[in-house]
């Protein structure tokens, strides 16, 4: 190592110690917040499961499949249409119809 490289190496000590202290404070914050974060995670999962349950309980198989692909798996209309051999417009119609039917049940 050159003299300059050695100096830079040693200067890294304070930088690393400051970073370690910063990370330690962040970790303490997250440990303190962990119970509320865990509660929020559980609520998100519960709401997602409820949404999936509504979709799965839908009686129309085709509509159910399209809703699952769109809302649970996050597929695009284009991909759904391609995989199911429908036009994009037809997928939009089916999806719209399904959402309308379900919205009446959810109210």
PDB file of C-alpha atoms in Angstrom:
ATOM      1  CA  UNK A   1       0.000   0.000   0.000  1.00  0.00           C
ATOM      2  CA  UNK A   2       1.210   3.478  -0.717  1.00  0.00           C
ATOM      3  CA  UNK A   3       1.373   6.085   2.016  1.00  0.00           C
ATOM      4  CA  UNK A   4      -1.725   7.806   0.577  1.00  0.00           C
ATOM      5  CA  UNK A   5      -3.661   4.530   0.422  1.00  0.00           C
ATOM      6  CA  UNK A   6      -2.672   3.757   4.011  1.00  0.00           C
ATOM      7  CA  UNK A   7      -3.908   7.171   5.176  1.00  0.00           C
ATOM      8  CA  UNK A   8      -7.239   6.621   3.380  1.00  0.00           C
ATOM      9  CA  UNK A   9      -7.464   3.190   4.965  1.00  0.00           C
ATOM     10  CA  UNK A  10      -7.015   4.631   8.459  1.00  0.00           C
ATOM     11  CA  UNK A  11      -9.444   7.473   7.751  1.00  0.00           C
ATOM     12  CA  UNK A  12     -12.056   4.822   7.132  1.00  0.00           C
ATOM     13  CA  UNK A  13     -12.075   4.023  10.837  1.00  0.00           C
ATOM     14  CA  UNK A  14     -14.136   7.055  11.851  1.00  0.00           C
ATOM     15  CA  UNK A  15     -16.425   6.692   8.850  1.00  0.00           C
ATOM     16  CA  UNK A  16     -17.080   3.044   9.687  1.00  0.00           C
ATOM     17  CA  UNK A  17     -17.663   3.767  13.370  1.00  0.00           C
ATOM     18  CA  UNK A  18     -20.104   6.569  12.536  1.00  0.00           C
ATOM     19  CA  UNK A  19     -21.959   4.272  10.142  1.00  0.00           C
ATOM     20  CA  UNK A  20     -22.091   1.523  12.766  1.00  0.00           C
ATOM     21  CA  UNK A  21     -23.559   3.942  15.321  1.00  0.00           C
ATOM     22  CA  UNK A  22     -26.121   5.164  12.810  1.00  0.00           C
ATOM     23  CA  UNK A  23     -27.175   1.606  11.982  1.00  0.00           C
ATOM     24  CA  UNK A  24     -27.357   0.744  15.670  1.00  0.00           C
ATOM     25  CA  UNK A  25     -29.760   3.680  16.277  1.00  0.00           C
ATOM     26  CA  UNK A  26     -31.864   2.611  13.286  1.00  0.00           C
ATOM     27  CA  UNK A  27     -32.003  -0.944  14.580  1.00  0.00           C
ATOM     28  CA  UNK A  28     -33.085   0.248  18.030  1.00  0.00           C
ATOM     29  CA  UNK A  29     -35.863   2.264  16.398  1.00  0.00           C
ATOM     30  CA  UNK A  30     -37.111  -0.754  14.443  1.00  0.00           C
ATOM     31  CA  UNK A  31     -36.917  -3.009  17.473  1.00  0.00           C
ATOM     32  CA  UNK A  32     -39.066  -0.512  19.397  1.00  0.00           C
ATOM     33  CA  UNK A  33     -41.478  -0.276  16.468  1.00  0.00           C
ATOM     34  CA  UNK A  34     -41.561  -4.033  15.835  1.00  0.00           C
ATOM     35  CA  UNK A  35     -44.854  -4.761  17.652  1.00  0.00           C
ATOM     36  CA  UNK A  36     -46.773  -2.140  15.684  1.00  0.00           C
ATOM     37  CA  UNK A  37     -45.090  -3.220  12.448  1.00  0.00           C
ATOM     38  CA  UNK A  38     -46.006  -6.857  13.149  1.00  0.00           C
ATOM     39  CA  UNK A  39     -49.605  -5.802  13.860  1.00  0.00           C
ATOM     40  CA  UNK A  40     -49.798  -3.864  10.590  1.00  0.00           C
ATOM     41  CA  UNK A  41     -48.318  -6.807   8.658  1.00  0.00           C
ATOM     42  CA  UNK A  42     -50.950  -9.100  10.170  1.00  0.00           C
ATOM     43  CA  UNK A  43     -53.727  -6.655   9.233  1.00  0.00           C
ATOM     44  CA  UNK A  44     -52.455  -6.424   5.646  1.00  0.00           C
ATOM     45  CA  UNK A  45     -52.337 -10.199   5.350  1.00  0.00           C
ATOM     46  CA  UNK A  46     -55.822 -10.492   6.855  1.00  0.00           C
ATOM     47  CA  UNK A  47     -57.253  -7.967   4.360  1.00  0.00           C
ATOM     48  CA  UNK A  48     -55.470  -9.673   1.458  1.00  0.00           C
ATOM     49  CA  UNK A  49     -56.812 -13.062   2.522  1.00  0.00           C
ATOM     50  CA  UNK A  50     -60.324 -11.602   2.729  1.00  0.00           C
ATOM     51  CA  UNK A  51     -60.012 -10.187  -0.797  1.00  0.00           C
ATOM     52  CA  UNK A  52     -58.702 -13.489  -2.126  1.00  0.00           C
ATOM     53  CA  UNK A  53     -61.549 -15.287  -0.341  1.00  0.00           C
ATOM     54  CA  UNK A  54     -64.156 -13.108  -2.037  1.00  0.00           C
ATOM     55  CA  UNK A  55     -62.595 -13.794  -5.419  1.00  0.00           C
ATOM     56  CA  UNK A  56     -62.259 -17.541  -4.822  1.00  0.00           C
ATOM     57  CA  UNK A  57     -65.880 -17.811  -3.679  1.00  0.00           C
ATOM     58  CA  UNK A  58     -67.126 -16.238  -6.920  1.00  0.00           C
ATOM     59  CA  UNK A  59     -69.221 -18.796  -8.776  1.00  0.00           C
ATOM     60  CA  UNK A  60     -68.217 -18.032 -12.367  1.00  0.00           C
ATOM     61  CA  UNK A  61     -65.031 -19.988 -13.100  1.00  0.00           C
ATOM     62  CA  UNK A  62     -63.888 -17.799 -15.996  1.00  0.00           C
ATOM     63  CA  UNK A  63     -64.456 -14.550 -14.108  1.00  0.00           C
ATOM     64  CA  UNK A  64     -62.798 -16.003 -11.011  1.00  0.00           C
ATOM     65  CA  UNK A  65     -59.717 -17.035 -13.002  1.00  0.00           C
ATOM     66  CA  UNK A  66     -59.387 -13.599 -14.594  1.00  0.00           C
ATOM     67  CA  UNK A  67     -59.821 -11.806 -11.255  1.00  0.00           C
ATOM     68  CA  UNK A  68     -57.231 -14.049  -9.609  1.00  0.00           C
ATOM     69  CA  UNK A  69     -54.761 -13.391 -12.398  1.00  0.00           C
ATOM     70  CA  UNK A  70     -55.370  -9.638 -12.321  1.00  0.00           C
ATOM     71  CA  UNK A  71     -55.760  -8.865  -8.623  1.00  0.00           C
ATOM     72  CA  UNK A  72     -53.917 -11.672  -6.828  1.00  0.00           C
ATOM     73  CA  UNK A  73     -51.117 -12.529  -9.262  1.00  0.00           C
ATOM     74  CA  UNK A  74     -50.789  -9.003 -10.659  1.00  0.00           C
ATOM     75  CA  UNK A  75     -50.874  -9.981 -14.319  1.00  0.00           C
ATOM     76  CA  UNK A  76     -51.628  -7.364 -16.955  1.00  0.00           C
ATOM     77  CA  UNK A  77     -54.741  -7.461 -19.108  1.00  0.00           C
ATOM     78  CA  UNK A  78     -52.482  -8.114 -22.100  1.00  0.00           C
ATOM     79  CA  UNK A  79     -50.859 -11.150 -20.505  1.00  0.00           C
ATOM     80  CA  UNK A  80     -54.166 -12.568 -19.273  1.00  0.00           C
ATOM     81  CA  UNK A  81     -55.666 -12.192 -22.756  1.00  0.00           C
ATOM     82  CA  UNK A  82     -52.672 -13.865 -24.344  1.00  0.00           C
ATOM     83  CA  UNK A  83     -52.590 -16.794 -21.927  1.00  0.00           C
ATOM     84  CA  UNK A  84     -56.344 -17.405 -22.040  1.00  0.00           C
ATOM     85  CA  UNK A  85     -56.656 -16.799 -25.786  1.00  0.00           C
ATOM     86  CA  UNK A  86     -59.103 -13.914 -25.491  1.00  0.00           C
ATOM     87  CA  UNK A  87     -58.888 -10.386 -26.807  1.00  0.00           C
ATOM     88  CA  UNK A  88     -57.835  -7.702 -24.355  1.00  0.00           C
ATOM     89  CA  UNK A  89     -61.208  -6.046 -24.774  1.00  0.00           C
ATOM     90  CA  UNK A  90     -63.008  -9.294 -23.898  1.00  0.00           C
ATOM     91  CA  UNK A  91     -60.886  -9.689 -20.762  1.00  0.00           C
ATOM     92  CA  UNK A  92     -61.787  -6.120 -19.779  1.00  0.00           C
ATOM     93  CA  UNK A  93     -65.487  -6.853 -20.310  1.00  0.00           C
ATOM     94  CA  UNK A  94     -65.345 -10.063 -18.278  1.00  0.00           C
ATOM     95  CA  UNK A  95     -63.387  -8.355 -15.521  1.00  0.00           C
ATOM     96  CA  UNK A  96     -65.793  -5.418 -15.449  1.00  0.00           C
ATOM     97  CA  UNK A  97     -68.768  -7.729 -15.231  1.00  0.00           C
ATOM     98  CA  UNK A  98     -67.172  -9.746 -12.440  1.00  0.00           C
ATOM     99  CA  UNK A  99     -66.300  -6.689 -10.405  1.00  0.00           C
ATOM    100  CA  UNK A 100     -69.820  -5.348 -10.822  1.00  0.00           C
ATOM    101  CA  UNK A 101     -71.357  -8.639  -9.644  1.00  0.00           C
ATOM    102  CA  UNK A 102     -69.076  -8.833  -6.637  1.00  0.00           C
ATOM    103  CA  UNK A 103     -69.540  -5.175  -5.682  1.00  0.00           C
ATOM    104  CA  UNK A 104     -73.240  -5.885  -5.118  1.00  0.00           C
ATOM    105  CA  UNK A 105     -72.361  -8.733  -2.734  1.00  0.00           C
ATOM    106  CA  UNK A 106     -69.747  -6.728  -0.799  1.00  0.00           C
ATOM    107  CA  UNK A 107     -72.043  -3.780  -0.004  1.00  0.00           C
TER     108      UNK A 107
END
